[in-house]
Short mmCIF file of C-alpha atoms and ligand atoms in Angstrom, two decimals:
data_model
loop_
_atom_site.label_atom_id
_atom_site.label_comp_id
_atom_site.label_asym_id
_atom_site.label_seq_id
_atom_site.Cartn_x
_atom_site.Cartn_y
_atom_site.Cartn_z
CA MET A 1 -8.29 69.35 130.68
CA LEU A 2 -5.80 71.64 129.04
CA GLU A 3 -2.76 69.71 130.18
CA THR A 4 -4.38 66.42 129.07
CA ALA A 5 -4.83 68.01 125.61
CA HIS A 6 -1.29 69.21 125.58
CA SER A 7 0.17 65.89 126.50
CA LEU A 8 -1.85 63.99 124.01
CA ILE A 9 -0.78 66.42 121.31
CA ARG A 10 2.91 65.99 122.34
CA ASP A 11 2.62 62.24 122.44
CA VAL A 12 1.06 61.83 119.07
CA GLY A 13 3.11 64.56 117.50
CA LYS A 14 6.37 62.70 118.56
CA LYS A 15 4.86 59.36 117.21
CA ILE A 16 4.21 60.84 113.79
CA GLY A 17 7.74 62.45 113.68
CA LEU A 18 6.86 66.08 114.29
CA THR A 19 9.71 68.29 115.91
CA ASP A 20 9.22 70.07 119.16
CA TRP A 21 8.92 73.27 117.20
CA GLN A 22 6.03 72.04 115.15
CA ILE A 23 4.29 70.64 118.16
CA ASP A 24 4.73 73.96 120.01
CA ARG A 25 3.08 75.82 117.05
CA LEU A 26 0.22 73.41 117.06
CA ILE A 27 -0.47 74.08 120.72
CA ALA A 28 0.09 77.84 120.56
CA ILE A 29 -3.05 80.04 120.90
CA ASN A 30 -3.42 82.80 118.35
CA ALA A 31 -5.45 85.20 120.47
CA GLU A 32 -7.45 85.46 123.67
CA HIS A 33 -10.15 87.87 124.67
CA GLN A 34 -11.09 88.23 128.35
CA PHE A 35 -13.54 90.71 129.60
CA GLU A 36 -16.25 91.46 132.24
CA ILE A 37 -19.92 91.80 131.20
CA LYS A 38 -21.47 94.31 133.46
CA MET A 39 -25.26 93.85 133.82
CA ASP A 40 -27.68 96.46 134.45
CA SER A 41 -28.53 94.85 137.66
CA GLY A 42 -25.04 95.58 138.95
CA LYS A 43 -23.80 92.08 138.67
CA SER A 44 -20.78 91.21 136.47
CA HIS A 45 -19.67 88.04 134.77
CA LYS A 46 -16.24 86.93 133.47
CA ALA A 47 -16.34 86.23 129.77
CA TYR A 48 -13.90 84.69 127.18
CA ARG A 49 -13.25 84.03 123.55
CA VAL A 50 -10.22 82.02 122.63
CA GLN A 51 -9.02 81.78 119.09
CA HIS A 52 -6.69 78.82 118.87
CA ASN A 53 -5.78 78.25 115.27
CA ASN A 54 -6.97 79.57 111.85
CA LYS A 55 -4.74 77.86 109.54
CA LEU A 56 -7.26 75.74 107.92
CA GLY A 57 -10.05 78.42 107.91
CA LEU A 58 -12.00 80.83 110.03
CA TYR A 59 -12.27 80.14 113.71
CA LYS A 60 -15.21 78.18 114.67
CA GLY A 61 -16.54 77.00 118.10
CA GLY A 62 -19.43 77.31 120.52
CA ILE A 63 -20.08 79.72 123.41
CA ARG A 64 -20.84 78.05 126.74
CA PHE A 65 -22.88 79.73 129.58
CA HIS A 66 -21.90 77.79 132.71
CA PRO A 67 -20.63 78.66 136.17
CA ASP A 68 -17.54 76.45 135.78
CA VAL A 69 -16.33 78.32 132.70
CA ASP A 70 -12.80 79.64 133.07
CA LEU A 71 -9.94 80.52 130.82
CA GLU A 72 -8.26 77.16 131.06
CA GLU A 73 -11.35 75.25 130.03
CA VAL A 74 -12.18 77.67 127.19
CA ARG A 75 -8.52 77.32 125.89
CA ALA A 76 -8.79 73.50 126.01
CA LEU A 77 -12.18 73.43 124.18
CA ALA A 78 -10.79 75.93 121.54
CA MET A 79 -7.85 73.75 120.85
CA LEU A 80 -10.02 70.55 120.69
CA MET A 81 -12.13 72.46 118.02
CA SER A 82 -8.99 73.12 115.76
CA PHE A 83 -8.22 69.30 115.90
CA LYS A 84 -12.01 68.24 115.43
CA ALA A 85 -12.35 70.38 112.39
CA ALA A 86 -9.05 69.12 111.02
CA ALA A 87 -9.78 65.46 111.85
CA VAL A 88 -12.93 65.40 109.85
CA GLY A 89 -11.51 67.49 106.94
CA LEU A 90 -13.41 70.71 107.42
CA PRO A 91 -11.84 74.02 106.14
CA LEU A 92 -12.14 75.51 109.53
CA GLY A 93 -10.02 76.64 112.43
CA GLY A 94 -10.81 76.31 116.18
CA GLY A 95 -12.12 78.71 118.80
CA LYS A 96 -14.31 78.65 121.89
CA GLY A 97 -16.09 81.16 124.04
CA GLY A 98 -17.87 81.17 127.33
CA VAL A 99 -19.40 83.23 130.18
CA SER A 100 -18.98 82.14 133.76
CA VAL A 101 -22.69 82.35 134.78
CA ASN A 102 -25.51 80.17 135.79
CA PRO A 103 -28.03 81.00 133.16
CA LYS A 104 -30.86 79.37 135.23
CA MET A 105 -30.51 82.14 137.77
CA LEU A 106 -31.15 84.83 134.95
CA THR A 107 -34.49 86.14 133.73
CA ALA A 108 -35.17 85.92 129.97
CA GLU A 109 -34.34 89.76 129.81
CA GLU A 110 -31.13 89.32 131.68
CA LEU A 111 -30.08 86.36 129.36
CA GLU A 112 -30.79 88.57 126.28
CA GLU A 113 -28.83 91.41 127.91
CA LEU A 114 -25.88 89.08 128.58
CA SER A 115 -26.01 87.63 125.08
CA ARG A 116 -26.06 90.94 123.41
CA LYS A 117 -23.30 92.42 125.66
CA TYR A 118 -21.12 89.44 124.92
CA VAL A 119 -21.30 90.33 121.22
CA ARG A 120 -20.73 94.05 121.86
CA HIS A 121 -17.44 93.30 123.54
CA LEU A 122 -16.29 90.97 120.81
CA GLN A 123 -17.56 92.74 117.68
CA GLN A 124 -14.25 93.59 116.17
CA HIS A 125 -12.86 90.08 116.68
CA ILE A 126 -15.63 87.92 115.24
CA GLY A 127 -17.47 87.99 111.89
CA PRO A 128 -18.55 85.83 108.85
CA ASP A 129 -15.01 85.56 107.64
CA LYS A 130 -13.10 85.74 110.90
CA ASP A 131 -14.62 83.83 113.77
CA VAL A 132 -18.03 82.30 113.61
CA PRO A 133 -19.30 81.18 117.10
CA ALA A 134 -22.18 78.64 117.66
CA PRO A 135 -24.11 77.32 120.58
CA ASP A 136 -22.68 75.10 123.23
CA VAL A 137 -23.65 74.11 126.79
CA ASN A 138 -26.71 76.23 127.88
CA THR A 139 -26.84 78.34 124.68
CA ASP A 140 -29.44 77.59 122.11
CA PRO A 141 -30.97 79.03 118.84
CA ARG A 142 -32.95 81.71 120.69
CA ILE A 143 -29.65 83.12 122.16
CA ILE A 144 -27.87 82.73 118.90
CA ASP A 145 -30.69 84.68 117.23
CA TRP A 146 -30.08 87.49 119.68
CA MET A 147 -26.34 87.62 118.98
CA VAL A 148 -26.83 87.55 115.34
CA HIS A 149 -29.32 90.51 115.65
CA GLU A 150 -26.80 92.32 117.80
CA TYR A 151 -23.99 91.88 115.41
CA GLU A 152 -26.16 93.01 112.58
CA ASN A 153 -27.05 96.20 114.52
CA LEU A 154 -23.52 96.95 115.17
CA THR A 155 -21.99 96.13 111.80
CA GLY A 156 -24.71 96.26 109.20
CA ASP A 157 -23.83 92.79 108.13
CA THR A 158 -26.99 91.02 106.81
CA SER A 159 -25.59 87.82 105.63
CA ARG A 160 -26.55 85.91 108.97
CA ALA A 161 -23.24 84.07 108.47
CA SER A 162 -21.79 85.59 111.78
CA PHE A 163 -23.04 82.79 113.90
CA THR A 164 -24.31 79.18 113.26
CA GLY A 165 -26.85 77.25 115.30
CA LYS A 166 -29.55 79.99 114.53
CA SER A 167 -33.23 79.11 114.52
CA VAL A 168 -34.30 77.87 111.04
CA GLU A 169 -36.53 81.02 110.50
CA LYS A 170 -33.53 83.18 111.21
CA GLY A 171 -31.19 81.37 108.83
CA GLY A 172 -30.31 78.26 110.60
CA SER A 173 -29.89 74.96 108.82
CA LEU A 174 -32.37 72.22 108.70
CA GLY A 175 -30.89 69.20 110.42
CA ARG A 176 -28.67 71.08 112.81
CA ASP A 177 -30.57 70.21 115.85
CA ALA A 178 -30.01 66.56 115.31
CA ALA A 179 -26.63 66.79 113.72
CA THR A 180 -24.35 65.85 116.64
CA GLY A 181 -26.54 62.79 117.60
CA ARG A 182 -26.85 61.72 114.01
CA GLY A 183 -23.21 62.15 113.55
CA GLY A 184 -22.64 59.66 116.45
CA VAL A 185 -24.99 57.14 114.93
CA ILE A 186 -23.03 57.37 111.60
CA VAL A 187 -19.64 56.92 113.18
CA LEU A 188 -20.70 54.09 115.37
CA ARG A 189 -22.47 52.37 112.43
CA GLU A 190 -19.27 52.69 110.34
CA LEU A 191 -17.12 51.31 113.11
CA LEU A 192 -19.42 48.31 114.02
CA ASP A 193 -19.36 47.45 110.33
CA LYS A 194 -15.59 47.57 110.28
CA LEU A 195 -15.46 45.35 113.34
CA GLY A 196 -17.88 42.90 111.73
CA LYS A 197 -20.60 43.39 114.54
CA ARG A 198 -23.90 43.22 112.74
CA GLY A 199 -26.12 41.46 115.18
CA LEU A 200 -28.04 42.88 118.23
CA ILE A 201 -26.23 45.96 119.84
CA THR A 202 -27.45 47.03 123.21
CA TYR A 203 -26.52 50.55 124.51
CA GLY A 204 -27.08 52.95 127.39
CA VAL A 205 -27.16 56.61 127.01
CA GLN A 206 -25.77 58.85 129.80
CA GLY A 207 -27.28 62.34 129.23
CA PHE A 208 -30.52 62.13 127.38
CA GLY A 209 -30.42 65.78 126.46
CA ASN A 210 -30.15 67.43 122.99
CA VAL A 211 -27.24 65.21 121.63
CA GLY A 212 -28.25 62.02 123.53
CA SER A 213 -31.91 62.10 122.51
CA PHE A 214 -31.12 62.64 118.90
CA PHE A 215 -28.63 59.90 119.01
CA GLY A 216 -31.42 57.66 120.39
CA LEU A 217 -34.07 58.87 117.91
CA VAL A 218 -31.91 58.48 114.81
CA ALA A 219 -30.66 55.05 116.00
CA GLU A 220 -34.26 53.95 116.54
CA GLN A 221 -35.22 55.00 113.02
CA GLU A 222 -32.31 53.54 111.23
CA HIS A 223 -31.05 50.53 113.20
CA GLN A 224 -33.69 48.09 114.35
CA ASN A 225 -30.92 45.85 115.81
CA TRP A 226 -29.65 48.56 118.14
CA LYS A 227 -31.56 48.43 121.47
CA MET A 228 -31.40 51.22 124.06
CA VAL A 229 -31.70 49.57 127.37
CA ALA A 230 -31.00 52.49 129.65
CA ALA A 231 -30.98 56.27 129.62
CA THR A 232 -30.25 58.91 132.33
CA ASP A 233 -30.23 62.69 132.81
CA SER A 234 -28.87 64.64 135.78
CA SER A 235 -31.66 63.23 137.99
CA GLY A 236 -30.76 59.50 137.30
CA GLY A 237 -32.57 57.31 134.81
CA THR A 238 -34.38 54.29 133.80
CA TYR A 239 -33.38 50.66 132.84
CA GLU A 240 -35.42 48.34 130.74
CA PRO A 241 -33.55 45.18 129.28
CA LYS A 242 -36.34 44.65 126.90
CA GLY A 243 -35.62 48.06 125.36
CA LEU A 244 -36.71 51.49 125.74
CA SER A 245 -38.50 53.79 123.09
CA ALA A 246 -36.30 56.84 122.33
CA GLN A 247 -39.44 58.60 120.97
CA LYS A 248 -41.39 57.98 124.17
CA LEU A 249 -38.54 59.10 126.31
CA ALA A 250 -37.94 62.23 124.21
CA ALA A 251 -41.69 63.15 124.54
CA TYR A 252 -41.57 62.60 128.31
CA LYS A 253 -38.34 64.76 128.57
CA ALA A 254 -40.08 67.52 126.35
CA GLY A 255 -42.74 67.60 129.03
CA SER A 256 -40.03 68.53 131.51
CA GLY A 257 -40.00 65.00 132.99
CA ARG A 258 -37.13 63.68 135.06
CA LEU A 259 -35.79 60.34 133.70
CA ALA A 260 -35.39 59.09 137.32
CA GLU A 261 -39.23 58.99 137.43
CA TYR A 262 -39.73 57.33 134.05
CA PRO A 263 -42.10 55.39 133.81
CA PRO A 264 -43.13 54.96 137.39
CA ASP A 265 -43.01 51.05 137.14
CA ALA A 266 -39.70 50.68 135.33
CA LYS A 267 -36.34 49.95 137.09
CA ALA A 268 -34.62 53.24 138.23
CA ILE A 269 -30.99 53.43 137.68
CA SER A 270 -28.27 55.77 138.90
CA ASN A 271 -25.73 57.32 136.70
CA GLU A 272 -22.99 55.26 138.25
CA GLU A 273 -25.13 52.29 137.70
CA LEU A 274 -25.53 53.13 133.97
CA ILE A 275 -21.68 53.47 133.56
CA SER A 276 -21.34 49.85 134.87
CA LEU A 277 -24.03 48.25 132.86
CA GLU A 278 -23.44 45.18 130.67
CA VAL A 279 -24.12 46.78 127.28
CA ASP A 280 -22.23 46.59 124.13
CA VAL A 281 -21.96 50.41 123.78
CA LEU A 282 -21.92 53.02 126.45
CA VAL A 283 -22.94 56.39 124.99
CA LEU A 284 -21.72 59.36 126.90
CA ALA A 285 -23.63 62.44 126.05
CA ALA A 286 -23.72 64.57 129.24
CA LEU A 287 -20.61 66.38 130.34
CA GLY A 288 -16.84 66.10 130.68
CA GLY A 289 -15.36 63.77 133.21
CA ALA A 290 -17.98 61.18 133.43
CA VAL A 291 -15.54 58.17 133.42
CA THR A 292 -12.56 58.77 135.68
CA ALA A 293 -9.75 56.61 137.05
CA LYS A 294 -12.25 55.90 139.88
CA ASN A 295 -15.08 54.30 138.01
CA ALA A 296 -13.22 53.13 134.74
CA LYS A 297 -12.80 49.67 136.42
CA ASP A 298 -16.66 49.37 136.51
CA VAL A 299 -17.31 49.97 132.75
CA LYS A 300 -18.30 46.70 131.07
CA ALA A 301 -19.24 47.99 127.56
CA GLY A 302 -16.84 47.02 124.78
CA ILE A 303 -17.31 50.37 123.09
CA ILE A 304 -17.56 53.85 124.68
CA LEU A 305 -18.87 56.48 122.42
CA GLU A 306 -17.68 60.05 123.54
CA LEU A 307 -20.57 62.23 122.32
CA ALA A 308 -19.86 64.84 124.98
CA ASN A 309 -16.55 66.77 125.01
CA GLY A 310 -14.05 64.97 127.16
CA PRO A 311 -16.34 62.53 129.08
CA VAL A 312 -13.44 60.13 129.57
CA SER A 313 -10.53 61.33 131.54
CA GLU A 314 -7.01 60.61 130.37
CA PRO A 315 -6.28 57.93 133.15
CA ALA A 316 -9.60 56.36 132.60
CA TYR A 317 -8.85 56.36 128.75
CA LYS A 318 -5.67 54.50 129.43
CA ALA A 319 -7.26 52.05 131.72
CA LEU A 320 -10.09 51.13 129.32
CA ASN A 321 -7.62 50.87 126.45
CA ALA A 322 -5.52 48.49 128.39
CA ARG A 323 -8.57 46.26 128.91
CA GLY A 324 -9.20 46.26 125.20
CA MET A 325 -12.16 48.60 125.18
CA LEU A 326 -12.69 50.90 122.15
CA VAL A 327 -13.10 54.60 123.09
CA VAL A 328 -14.50 56.48 120.11
CA PRO A 329 -12.97 59.84 120.63
CA ASP A 330 -15.07 63.07 120.97
CA ILE A 331 -13.29 64.85 117.97
CA LEU A 332 -14.67 62.20 115.70
CA ALA A 333 -17.92 60.92 117.48
CA ASN A 334 -19.40 64.40 118.08
CA ALA A 335 -18.04 66.19 114.99
CA GLY A 336 -21.65 66.07 113.37
CA GLY A 337 -22.45 69.44 115.01
CA VAL A 338 -19.52 71.39 113.45
CA VAL A 339 -19.97 69.63 110.10
CA VAL A 340 -23.61 70.88 109.91
CA SER A 341 -22.53 74.32 111.40
CA HIS A 342 -20.16 74.60 108.36
CA LEU A 343 -23.05 73.67 106.06
CA GLU A 344 -25.20 76.34 107.59
CA TRP A 345 -22.52 78.97 107.02
CA LEU A 346 -22.22 77.76 103.40
CA GLN A 347 -25.96 78.16 102.99
CA ASN A 348 -25.86 81.67 104.50
CA ARG A 349 -23.07 82.80 102.22
CA ALA A 350 -25.02 81.51 99.14
CA SER A 351 -28.33 82.82 100.46
CA GLU A 352 -29.71 79.37 100.15
CA GLN A 353 -31.74 77.03 102.39
CA TRP A 354 -30.94 73.34 101.64
CA SER A 355 -33.19 70.55 102.24
CA GLU A 356 -32.69 68.26 105.40
CA ALA A 357 -31.95 65.43 103.03
CA ARG A 358 -29.11 67.32 101.34
CA VAL A 359 -27.71 68.50 104.66
CA ASN A 360 -27.83 64.89 106.04
CA SER A 361 -26.31 63.54 102.87
CA GLN A 362 -23.41 65.76 103.29
CA LEU A 363 -22.98 65.10 106.89
CA GLU A 364 -22.87 61.43 105.99
CA ASP A 365 -20.20 61.95 103.41
CA TYR A 366 -17.93 63.83 105.86
CA LEU A 367 -18.29 61.40 108.72
CA VAL A 368 -18.00 58.16 106.59
CA LYS A 369 -14.88 59.41 105.06
CA ALA A 370 -13.41 60.62 108.33
CA THR A 371 -14.27 57.42 110.28
CA ASP A 372 -12.57 55.43 107.44
CA GLU A 373 -9.47 57.58 107.32
CA ILE A 374 -9.12 57.56 111.17
CA TYR A 375 -9.77 53.88 111.60
CA SER A 376 -7.29 52.91 108.73
CA ARG A 377 -4.72 55.10 110.39
CA SER A 378 -5.18 53.49 113.75
CA THR A 379 -4.82 49.96 112.37
CA LYS A 380 -1.97 50.68 110.16
CA ALA A 381 0.11 52.77 112.67
CA LYS A 382 -1.12 50.62 115.66
CA MET A 383 -2.56 53.71 117.31
CA THR A 384 -5.71 54.07 119.46
CA LEU A 385 -8.57 55.77 117.58
CA LYS A 386 -7.99 58.84 119.59
CA GLU A 387 -4.32 58.95 118.70
CA ALA A 388 -5.28 58.37 115.05
CA ALA A 389 -7.78 61.16 115.10
CA PHE A 390 -5.26 63.57 116.40
CA ALA A 391 -2.57 62.29 113.92
CA VAL A 392 -4.90 62.90 110.87
CA ALA A 393 -5.77 66.26 112.29
CA MET A 394 -2.05 67.15 112.70
CA ASP A 395 -1.03 66.16 109.31
CA ARG A 396 -3.50 68.65 107.89
CA LEU A 397 -2.53 71.43 110.38
CA VAL A 398 1.15 70.97 109.90
CA LYS A 399 0.91 70.67 106.00
CA GLN A 400 -0.89 74.01 105.60
P1 NAD B 501 -27.89 69.15 127.06
O1 NAD B 501 -27.86 70.13 128.08
O2 NAD B 501 -29.07 69.34 125.97
O3 NAD B 501 -27.89 67.78 127.53
C1 NAD B 501 -27.00 67.31 128.52
C2 NAD B 501 -27.88 66.18 129.34
O4 NAD B 501 -27.02 65.56 130.35
C3 NAD B 501 -29.15 66.66 130.08
O5 NAD B 501 -30.21 65.72 129.90
C4 NAD B 501 -28.69 66.64 131.59
O6 NAD B 501 -29.80 66.42 132.46
C5 NAD B 501 -27.72 65.53 131.50
N1 NAD B 501 -26.75 65.50 132.59
C6 NAD B 501 -26.17 66.53 133.15
N2 NAD B 501 -25.30 66.06 134.04
C7 NAD B 501 -25.42 64.78 134.13
C8 NAD B 501 -24.87 63.71 134.81
N3 NAD B 501 -23.99 63.98 135.91
N4 NAD B 501 -25.24 62.40 134.62
C9 NAD B 501 -26.12 62.06 133.62
N5 NAD B 501 -26.70 63.05 132.80
C10 NAD B 501 -26.29 64.39 133.13
O7 NAD B 501 -26.49 69.38 126.25
P2 NAD B 501 -26.19 68.88 124.89
O8 NAD B 501 -26.26 69.99 123.80
O9 NAD B 501 -26.93 67.58 124.54
O10 NAD B 501 -24.56 68.61 125.05
C11 NAD B 501 -24.16 67.50 125.79
C12 NAD B 501 -22.63 67.32 125.55
O11 NAD B 501 -22.34 67.31 124.17
C13 NAD B 501 -21.96 68.50 126.05
O12 NAD B 501 -20.69 67.98 126.66
C14 NAD B 501 -21.45 69.34 124.84
O13 NAD B 501 -20.34 70.06 124.88
C15 NAD B 501 -21.35 68.21 123.88
N6 NAD B 501 -21.56 68.58 122.44
C16 NAD B 501 -22.68 69.17 122.09
C17 NAD B 501 -22.86 69.49 120.74
C18 NAD B 501 -24.14 70.08 120.29
O14 NAD B 501 -24.32 70.15 118.99
N7 NAD B 501 -25.17 70.35 121.07
C19 NAD B 501 -21.89 69.23 119.79
C20 NAD B 501 -20.69 68.79 120.23
C21 NAD B 501 -20.50 68.39 121.67
#
């Protein structure tokens, strides 16, 4: 993942005329913090925070709790955050954190202990004007609320601007839970419009979790001509050519249902089958590496929307591109989350709570503008959307 990010940055950097020295500076990481979290139980977990670049503003990026977390992954994700924030015109830098742990094996008390100890280790390196972490895979508002509380206890800071992704009662923003999915809908809508595709659009969602379900819910509310025909989670999924109701699926998932069993009489579908479905848009909202060199040849969708981080590997990306498919890159497609994180931070700084409508309208402004800028760059410079997104980001990062 890290090497892929480096080679992409080098390629695009050269295309837009940057020197090797400028590219090296874009890749360079400002600071890395690695430590062991020792639990009262005697177990210990490797933990990280990587602060990639803060030229455009404070470091911003999630904290991931997952057994596969390692320094290389955190470095790559921190770097992508710098480019994501810059690509959509946010005054933010990029960082990322993680703990190598399977949170499903922890009790609620242990999860709280882990979250609080993570903050104790990092206290001097983070803060409302330095580095503002957020949730990521397996971290949620409850965990972020513990972290904010710990940070307040340690520093006396009461702004609640030390983390974003808090619960709304503890200073979180309205609209944050849906922001990444909603952002994906906005970006896709804008691109379809530019491509002149205004008729029926069928789509399948891999990973009907937080991001995937909100994508479906917002799409259902706002676009009657978009039809979700399939959705999966880690258990597999369901396929219904007549269309699935995102609302019903979300309610079923909230009751801890497995999509492989939804509803008992519908056609079950595996994740591999979903990837090869005849749909207009394939929405990838699960994890990285969903489409690889191995299964890229099976993809039939004309548009692939990267809502997860890095769901299309570099060789797959090249193969899809060569077949004329449009991959909407993660740093644009899933930027809704970091946009609303920024809006949450602004609200905390001003001691305000904005209406959901105000938050959504600002999210819309950021992403309409960014999609337009990136799309124009891609057509003018004959670049893919991904290259164009990185080019736009690099211009901002180099100019500063
Ligand atoms: P989540 O855990 O709520 O949802 C992930 C979903 O994917 C779950 O339904 C899970 O069952 C499913 N899944 C896991 N493995 C799968 C597989 N092999 N095949 C099909 N489905 C599978 O997580 P989330 O918050 O929705 O995040 C999803 C992705 O989006 C992650 O890559 C995350 O980094 C990225 N992302 C999230 C946000 C955000 O705001 N939450 C922002 C930007 C990017």
